[in-house]
mmCIF file of C-alpha atoms in Angstrom:
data_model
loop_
_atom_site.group_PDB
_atom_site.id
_atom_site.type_symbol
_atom_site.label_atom_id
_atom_site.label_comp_id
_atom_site.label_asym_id
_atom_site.label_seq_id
_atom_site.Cartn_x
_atom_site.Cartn_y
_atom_site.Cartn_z
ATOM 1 C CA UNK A 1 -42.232 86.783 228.152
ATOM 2 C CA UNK A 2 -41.342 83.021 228.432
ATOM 3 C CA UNK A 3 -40.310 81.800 232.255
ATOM 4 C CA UNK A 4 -37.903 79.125 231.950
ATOM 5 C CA UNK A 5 -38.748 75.846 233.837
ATOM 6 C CA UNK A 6 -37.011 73.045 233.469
ATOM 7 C CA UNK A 7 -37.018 72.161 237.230
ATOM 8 C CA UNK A 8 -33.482 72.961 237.775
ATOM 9 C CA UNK A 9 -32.207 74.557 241.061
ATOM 10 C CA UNK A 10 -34.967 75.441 243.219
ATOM 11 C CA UNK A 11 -36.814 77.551 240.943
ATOM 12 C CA UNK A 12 -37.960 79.414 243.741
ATOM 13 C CA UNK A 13 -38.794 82.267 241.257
ATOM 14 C CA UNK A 14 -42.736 82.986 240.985
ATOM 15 C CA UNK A 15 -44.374 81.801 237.984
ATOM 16 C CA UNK A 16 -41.427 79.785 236.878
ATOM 17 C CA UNK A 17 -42.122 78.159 233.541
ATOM 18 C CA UNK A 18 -45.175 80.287 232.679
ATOM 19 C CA UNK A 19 -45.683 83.124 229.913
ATOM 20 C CA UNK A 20 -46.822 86.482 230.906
ATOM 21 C CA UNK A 21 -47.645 89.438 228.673
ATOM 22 C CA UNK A 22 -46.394 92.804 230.028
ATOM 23 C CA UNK A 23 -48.434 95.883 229.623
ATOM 24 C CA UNK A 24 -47.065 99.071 228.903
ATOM 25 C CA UNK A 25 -46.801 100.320 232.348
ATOM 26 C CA UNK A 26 -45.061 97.375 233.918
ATOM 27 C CA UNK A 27 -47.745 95.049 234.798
ATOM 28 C CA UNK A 28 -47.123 90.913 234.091
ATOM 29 C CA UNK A 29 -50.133 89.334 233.384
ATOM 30 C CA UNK A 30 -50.433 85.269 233.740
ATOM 31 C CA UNK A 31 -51.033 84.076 230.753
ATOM 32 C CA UNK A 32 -50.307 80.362 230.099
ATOM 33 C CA UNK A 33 -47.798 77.850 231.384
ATOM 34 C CA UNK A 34 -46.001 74.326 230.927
ATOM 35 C CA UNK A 35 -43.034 75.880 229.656
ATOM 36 C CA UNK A 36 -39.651 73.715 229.691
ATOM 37 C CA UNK A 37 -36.764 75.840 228.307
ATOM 38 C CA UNK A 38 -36.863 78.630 226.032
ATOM 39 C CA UNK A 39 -34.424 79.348 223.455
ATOM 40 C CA UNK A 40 -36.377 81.997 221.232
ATOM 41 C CA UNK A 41 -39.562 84.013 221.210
ATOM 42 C CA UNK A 42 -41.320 85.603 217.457
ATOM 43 C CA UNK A 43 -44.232 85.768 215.575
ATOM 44 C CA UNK A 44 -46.044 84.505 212.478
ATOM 45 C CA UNK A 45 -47.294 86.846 209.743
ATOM 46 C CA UNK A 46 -50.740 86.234 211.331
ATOM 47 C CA UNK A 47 -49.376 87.721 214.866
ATOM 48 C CA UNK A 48 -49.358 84.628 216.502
ATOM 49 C CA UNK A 49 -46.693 83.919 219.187
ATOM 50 C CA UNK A 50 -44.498 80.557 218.868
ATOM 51 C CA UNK A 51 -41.746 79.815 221.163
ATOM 52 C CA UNK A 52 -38.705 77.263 220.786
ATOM 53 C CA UNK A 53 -38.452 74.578 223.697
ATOM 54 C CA UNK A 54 -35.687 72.343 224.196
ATOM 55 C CA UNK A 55 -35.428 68.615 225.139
ATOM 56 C CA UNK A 56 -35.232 67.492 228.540
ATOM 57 C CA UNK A 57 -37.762 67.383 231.190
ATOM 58 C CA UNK A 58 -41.559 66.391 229.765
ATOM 59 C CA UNK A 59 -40.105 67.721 226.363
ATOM 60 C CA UNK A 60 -38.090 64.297 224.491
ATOM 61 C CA UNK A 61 -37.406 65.953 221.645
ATOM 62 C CA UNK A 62 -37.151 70.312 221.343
ATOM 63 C CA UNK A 63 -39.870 71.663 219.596
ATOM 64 C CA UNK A 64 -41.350 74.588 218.103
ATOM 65 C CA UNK A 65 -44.686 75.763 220.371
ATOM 66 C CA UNK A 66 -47.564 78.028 219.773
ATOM 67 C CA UNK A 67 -48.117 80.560 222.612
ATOM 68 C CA UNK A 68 -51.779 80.266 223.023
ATOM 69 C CA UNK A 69 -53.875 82.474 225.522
ATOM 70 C CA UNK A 70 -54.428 80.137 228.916
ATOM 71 C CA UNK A 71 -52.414 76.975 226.831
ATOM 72 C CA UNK A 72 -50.577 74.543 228.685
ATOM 73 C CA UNK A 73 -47.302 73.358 227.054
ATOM 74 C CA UNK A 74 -46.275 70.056 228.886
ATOM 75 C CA UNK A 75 -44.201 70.820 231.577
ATOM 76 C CA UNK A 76 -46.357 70.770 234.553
ATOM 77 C CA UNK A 77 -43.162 71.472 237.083
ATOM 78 C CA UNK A 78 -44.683 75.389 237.210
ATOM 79 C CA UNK A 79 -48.451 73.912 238.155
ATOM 80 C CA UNK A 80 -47.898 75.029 241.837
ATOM 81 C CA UNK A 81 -48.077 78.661 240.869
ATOM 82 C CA UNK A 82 -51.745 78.250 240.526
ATOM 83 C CA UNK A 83 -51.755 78.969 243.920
ATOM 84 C CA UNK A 84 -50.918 82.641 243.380
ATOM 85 C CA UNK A 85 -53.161 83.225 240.395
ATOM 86 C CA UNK A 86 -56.756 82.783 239.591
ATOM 87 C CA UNK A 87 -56.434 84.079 235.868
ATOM 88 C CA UNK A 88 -56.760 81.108 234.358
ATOM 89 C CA UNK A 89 -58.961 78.961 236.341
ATOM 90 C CA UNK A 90 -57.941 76.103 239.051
ATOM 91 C CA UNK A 91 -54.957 74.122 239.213
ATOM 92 C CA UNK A 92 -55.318 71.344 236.419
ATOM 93 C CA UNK A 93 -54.486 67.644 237.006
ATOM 94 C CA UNK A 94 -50.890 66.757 236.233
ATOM 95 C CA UNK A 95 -50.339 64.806 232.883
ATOM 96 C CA UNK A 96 -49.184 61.387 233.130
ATOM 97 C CA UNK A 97 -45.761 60.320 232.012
ATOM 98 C CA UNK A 98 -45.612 58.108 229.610
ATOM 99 C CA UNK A 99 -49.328 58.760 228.021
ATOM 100 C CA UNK A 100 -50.145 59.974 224.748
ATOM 101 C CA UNK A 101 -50.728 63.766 223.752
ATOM 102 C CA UNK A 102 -54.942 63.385 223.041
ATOM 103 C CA UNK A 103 -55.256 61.101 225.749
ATOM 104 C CA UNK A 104 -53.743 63.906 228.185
ATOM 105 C CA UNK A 105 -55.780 66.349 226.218
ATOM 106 C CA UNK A 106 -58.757 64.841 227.014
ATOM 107 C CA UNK A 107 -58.172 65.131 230.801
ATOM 108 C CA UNK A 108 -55.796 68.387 230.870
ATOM 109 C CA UNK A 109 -57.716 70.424 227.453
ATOM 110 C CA UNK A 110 -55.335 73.450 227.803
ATOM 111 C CA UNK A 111 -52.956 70.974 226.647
ATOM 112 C CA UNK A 112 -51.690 72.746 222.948
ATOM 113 C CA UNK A 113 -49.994 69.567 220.955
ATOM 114 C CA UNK A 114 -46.410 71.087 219.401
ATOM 115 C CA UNK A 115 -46.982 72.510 215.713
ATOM 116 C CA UNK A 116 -43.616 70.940 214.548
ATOM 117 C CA UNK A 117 -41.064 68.329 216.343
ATOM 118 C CA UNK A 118 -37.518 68.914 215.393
ATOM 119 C CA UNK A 119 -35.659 65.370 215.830
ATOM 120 C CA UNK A 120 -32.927 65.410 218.056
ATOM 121 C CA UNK A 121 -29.397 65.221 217.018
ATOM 122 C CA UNK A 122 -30.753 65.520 213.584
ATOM 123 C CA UNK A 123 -32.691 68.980 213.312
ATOM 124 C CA UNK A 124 -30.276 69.561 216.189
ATOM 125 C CA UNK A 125 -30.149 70.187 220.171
ATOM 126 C CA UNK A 126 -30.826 73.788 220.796
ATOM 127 C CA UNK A 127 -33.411 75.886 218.577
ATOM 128 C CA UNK A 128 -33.583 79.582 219.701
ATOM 129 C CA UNK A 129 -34.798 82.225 217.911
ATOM 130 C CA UNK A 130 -37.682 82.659 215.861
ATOM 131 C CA UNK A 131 -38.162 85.163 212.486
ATOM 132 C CA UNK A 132 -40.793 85.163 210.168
ATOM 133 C CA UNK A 133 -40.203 85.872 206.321
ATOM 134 C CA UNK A 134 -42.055 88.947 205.394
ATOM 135 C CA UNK A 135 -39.724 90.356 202.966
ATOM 136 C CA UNK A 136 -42.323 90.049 200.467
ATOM 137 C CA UNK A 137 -39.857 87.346 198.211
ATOM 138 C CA UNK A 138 -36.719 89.635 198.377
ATOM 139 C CA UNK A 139 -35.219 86.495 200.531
ATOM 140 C CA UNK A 140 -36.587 84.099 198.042
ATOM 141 C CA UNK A 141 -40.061 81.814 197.489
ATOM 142 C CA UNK A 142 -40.494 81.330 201.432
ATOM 143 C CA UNK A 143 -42.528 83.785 202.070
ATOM 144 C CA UNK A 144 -44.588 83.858 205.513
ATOM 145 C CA UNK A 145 -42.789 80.643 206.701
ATOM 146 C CA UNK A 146 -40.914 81.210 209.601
ATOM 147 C CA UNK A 147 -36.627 80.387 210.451
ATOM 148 C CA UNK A 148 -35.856 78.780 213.209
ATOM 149 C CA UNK A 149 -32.297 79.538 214.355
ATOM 150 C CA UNK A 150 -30.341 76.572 215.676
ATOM 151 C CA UNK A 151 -27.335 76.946 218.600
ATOM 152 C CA UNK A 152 -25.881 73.612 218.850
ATOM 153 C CA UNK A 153 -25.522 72.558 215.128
ATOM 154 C CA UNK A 154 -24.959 75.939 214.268
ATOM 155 C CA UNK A 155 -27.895 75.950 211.016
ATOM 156 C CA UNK A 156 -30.879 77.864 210.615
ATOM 157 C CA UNK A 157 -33.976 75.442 209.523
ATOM 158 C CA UNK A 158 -37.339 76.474 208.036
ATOM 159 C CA UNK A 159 -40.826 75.773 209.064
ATOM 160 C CA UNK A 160 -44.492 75.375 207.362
ATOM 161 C CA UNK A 161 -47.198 75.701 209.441
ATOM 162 C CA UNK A 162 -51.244 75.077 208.403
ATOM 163 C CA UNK A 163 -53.755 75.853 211.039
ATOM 164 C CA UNK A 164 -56.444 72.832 211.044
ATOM 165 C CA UNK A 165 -59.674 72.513 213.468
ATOM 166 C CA UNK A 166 -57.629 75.470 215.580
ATOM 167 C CA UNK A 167 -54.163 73.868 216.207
ATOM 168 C CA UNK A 168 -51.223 74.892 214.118
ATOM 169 C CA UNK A 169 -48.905 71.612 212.764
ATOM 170 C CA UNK A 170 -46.527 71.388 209.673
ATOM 171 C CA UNK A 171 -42.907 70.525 209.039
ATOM 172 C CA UNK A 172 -39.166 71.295 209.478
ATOM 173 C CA UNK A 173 -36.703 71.001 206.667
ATOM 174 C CA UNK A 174 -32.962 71.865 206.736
ATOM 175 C CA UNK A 175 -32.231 74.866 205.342
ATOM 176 C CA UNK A 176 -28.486 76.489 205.649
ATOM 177 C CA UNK A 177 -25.735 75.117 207.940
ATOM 178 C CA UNK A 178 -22.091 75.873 208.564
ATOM 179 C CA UNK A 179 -22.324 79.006 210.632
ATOM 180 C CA UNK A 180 -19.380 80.384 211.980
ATOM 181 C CA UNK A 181 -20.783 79.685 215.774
ATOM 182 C CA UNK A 182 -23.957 78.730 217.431
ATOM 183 C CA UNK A 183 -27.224 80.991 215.993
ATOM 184 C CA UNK A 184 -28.939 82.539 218.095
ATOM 185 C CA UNK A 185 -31.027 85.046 216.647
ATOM 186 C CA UNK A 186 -31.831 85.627 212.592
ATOM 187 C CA UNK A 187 -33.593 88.675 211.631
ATOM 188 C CA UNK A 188 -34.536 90.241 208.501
ATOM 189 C CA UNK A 189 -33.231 93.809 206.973
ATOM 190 C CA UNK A 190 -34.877 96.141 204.670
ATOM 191 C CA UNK A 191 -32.999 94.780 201.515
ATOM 192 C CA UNK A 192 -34.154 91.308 202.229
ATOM 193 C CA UNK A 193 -30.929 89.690 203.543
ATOM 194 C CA UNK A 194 -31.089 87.426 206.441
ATOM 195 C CA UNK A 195 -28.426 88.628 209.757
ATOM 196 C CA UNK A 196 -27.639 85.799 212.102
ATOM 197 C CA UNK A 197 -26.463 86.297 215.698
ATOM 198 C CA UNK A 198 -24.839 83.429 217.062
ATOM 199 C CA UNK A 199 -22.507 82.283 220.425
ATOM 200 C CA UNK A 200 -20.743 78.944 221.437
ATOM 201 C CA UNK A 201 -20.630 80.089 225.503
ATOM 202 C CA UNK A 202 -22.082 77.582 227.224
ATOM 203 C CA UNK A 203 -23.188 74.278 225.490
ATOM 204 C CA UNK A 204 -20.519 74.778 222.668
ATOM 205 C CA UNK A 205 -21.589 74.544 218.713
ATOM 206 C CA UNK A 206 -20.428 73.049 215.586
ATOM 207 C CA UNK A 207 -19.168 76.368 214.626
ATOM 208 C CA UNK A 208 -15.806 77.267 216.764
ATOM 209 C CA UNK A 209 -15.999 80.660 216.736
ATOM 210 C CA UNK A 210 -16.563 82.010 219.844
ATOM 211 C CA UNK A 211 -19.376 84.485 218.346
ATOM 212 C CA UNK A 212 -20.340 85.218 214.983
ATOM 213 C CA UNK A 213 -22.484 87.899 213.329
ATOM 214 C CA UNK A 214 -22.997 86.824 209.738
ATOM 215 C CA UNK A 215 -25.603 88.537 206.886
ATOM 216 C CA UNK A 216 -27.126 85.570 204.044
ATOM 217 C CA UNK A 217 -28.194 87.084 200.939
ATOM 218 C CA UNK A 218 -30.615 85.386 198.433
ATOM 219 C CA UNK A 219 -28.512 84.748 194.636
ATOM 220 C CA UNK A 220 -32.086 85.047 192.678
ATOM 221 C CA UNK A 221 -32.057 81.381 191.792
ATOM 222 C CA UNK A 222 -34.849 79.599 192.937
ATOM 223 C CA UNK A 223 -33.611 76.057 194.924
ATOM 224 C CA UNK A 224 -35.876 73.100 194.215
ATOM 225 C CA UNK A 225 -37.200 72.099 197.497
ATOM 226 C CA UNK A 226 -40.517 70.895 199.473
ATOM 227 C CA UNK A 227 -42.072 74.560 199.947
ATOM 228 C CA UNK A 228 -45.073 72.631 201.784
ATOM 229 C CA UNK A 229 -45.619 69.608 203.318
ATOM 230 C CA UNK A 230 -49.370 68.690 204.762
ATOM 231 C CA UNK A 231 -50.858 65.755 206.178
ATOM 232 C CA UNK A 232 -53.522 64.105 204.899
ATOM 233 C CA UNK A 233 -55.982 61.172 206.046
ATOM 234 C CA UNK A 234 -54.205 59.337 203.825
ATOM 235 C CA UNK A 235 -50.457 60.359 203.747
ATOM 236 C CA UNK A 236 -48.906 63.957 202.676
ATOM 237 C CA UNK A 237 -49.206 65.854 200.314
ATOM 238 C CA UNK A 238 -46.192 67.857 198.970
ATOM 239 C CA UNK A 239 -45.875 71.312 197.173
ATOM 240 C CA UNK A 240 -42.385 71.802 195.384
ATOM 241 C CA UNK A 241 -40.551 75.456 194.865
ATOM 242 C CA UNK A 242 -40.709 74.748 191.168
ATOM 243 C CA UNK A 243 -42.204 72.178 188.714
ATOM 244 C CA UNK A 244 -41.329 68.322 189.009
ATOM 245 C CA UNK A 245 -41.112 65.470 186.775
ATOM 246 C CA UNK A 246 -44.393 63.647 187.317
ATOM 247 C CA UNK A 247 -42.753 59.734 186.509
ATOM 248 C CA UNK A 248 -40.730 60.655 189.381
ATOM 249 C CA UNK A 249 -43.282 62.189 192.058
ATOM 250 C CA UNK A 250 -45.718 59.375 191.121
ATOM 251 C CA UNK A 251 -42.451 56.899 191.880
ATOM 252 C CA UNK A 252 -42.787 55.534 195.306
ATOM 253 C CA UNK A 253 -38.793 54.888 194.955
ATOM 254 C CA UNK A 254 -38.445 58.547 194.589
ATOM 255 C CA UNK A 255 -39.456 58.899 199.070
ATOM 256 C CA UNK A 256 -37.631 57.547 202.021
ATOM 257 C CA UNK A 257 -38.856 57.442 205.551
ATOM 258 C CA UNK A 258 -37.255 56.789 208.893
ATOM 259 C CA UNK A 259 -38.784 56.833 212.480
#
């Protein structure tokens, strides 16, 4: 259960941007904080919890987050509930503004760095809801990556994620846009078709519709695509849905980059 935080109003709510787990009988337990915004909530294939955040307050671009026991997520607006909880330790310091994730790490190490940035006004404004691909390759070659659903542009984008040294980090591509409204949710049926969930109440969306419920179904043909992407020490290495011409990939003229 994510607590939104984004310091709006008075947010005189207990445990305002914080995550909790609930037991079965009722009970919230404290279980990390520095949450922004929320937009969506799901798991890996490992059971590992992400969350989407949005941009705004100590968040410049939305993001998607892992949910790590006692992790702080960068908003420290929600700090002052320390005060009613012991769970996790003492109040920490307060990041800086302005500073650099390791340097804040190395004063605040709760501090969990975002697995994957999504560029805003590119990868769009609004990410929400979270579903993992487990439909064993009935939705195509993508399984155990996760969808991110996208509200504002109205898309659904899809992430790689590596775990290295304990943190998760990997990469965002575009995957399907032109939804009828603003997605919400995506989740997975039996048959391996993909149902979207989507509203433009609110913040509006690319798609005009005032709501939408729309099913994708994989044709069988295999896009060509980056399936992987991966840093290394000394730039990234790339792993394609199907074989490449090697003159090209060995091309430097075949990449672009922007910052």
């Amino acid at each position: 259960l994510c607590l939104t935080g984004s310091g709006g109003a008075a947010n005189e709510s207990d445990f305002r941007g914080w995550f909790m787990r609930v037991t079965p009988d009722g009970k919230t337990i404290p279980t990390g904080y520095g949450i922004r915004s929320p937009g969506g909530i799901g798991l890996n294939h490992l059971g590992d919890v992400f969350y989407c955040d949005n941009q705004g307050l100590w968040n410049g671009s939305s993001s998607l987050k892992h949910l790590r026991p006692g992790g702080f997520q960068g908003n420290p607006t929600g700090n002052k509930y320390f005060a009613l909880t012991d769970v996790l330790g003492p109040k920490p310091p307060d990041p800086k503004n302005g500073s650099r994730i390791e340097i804040e790490r190395s004063k605040v190490p709760d501090l969990v760095p975002p697995p994957v940035v999504l560029p805003h006004g590119k990868m769009g404004n609004s990410p929400a809801g979270i579903e993992c691909d487990e439909t064993g390759g009935k939705f195509g070659p993508f399984s155990s990556q996760l969808f991110v659903s996208e509200q504002t542009h109205s898309k659904v984008h899809r992430v790689f994620l590596e775990k290295i040294n304990g943190f998760y980090q990997g990469a965002a591509f575009p995957f399907l846009k032109g939804f009828g409204s603003g997605n919400i949710v995506a989740r997975f049926a039996a048959d391996g078709s993909m149902f979207t969930g989507g509203t433009n109440r609110g913040w509006g969306s690319h798609g005009k519709n005032p709501f939408s419920f729309q099913r994708v179904n994989w044709t069988g043909k295999v896009p060509f695509e980056v399936h992987e992407m991966r840093a290394k020490s000394d730039g990234f290495e790339l792993t394609f849905t199907q074989p490449a011409d090697v003159p090209s990939l060995a091309d430097i003229a075949s990449y672009a980059m922007e910052a």
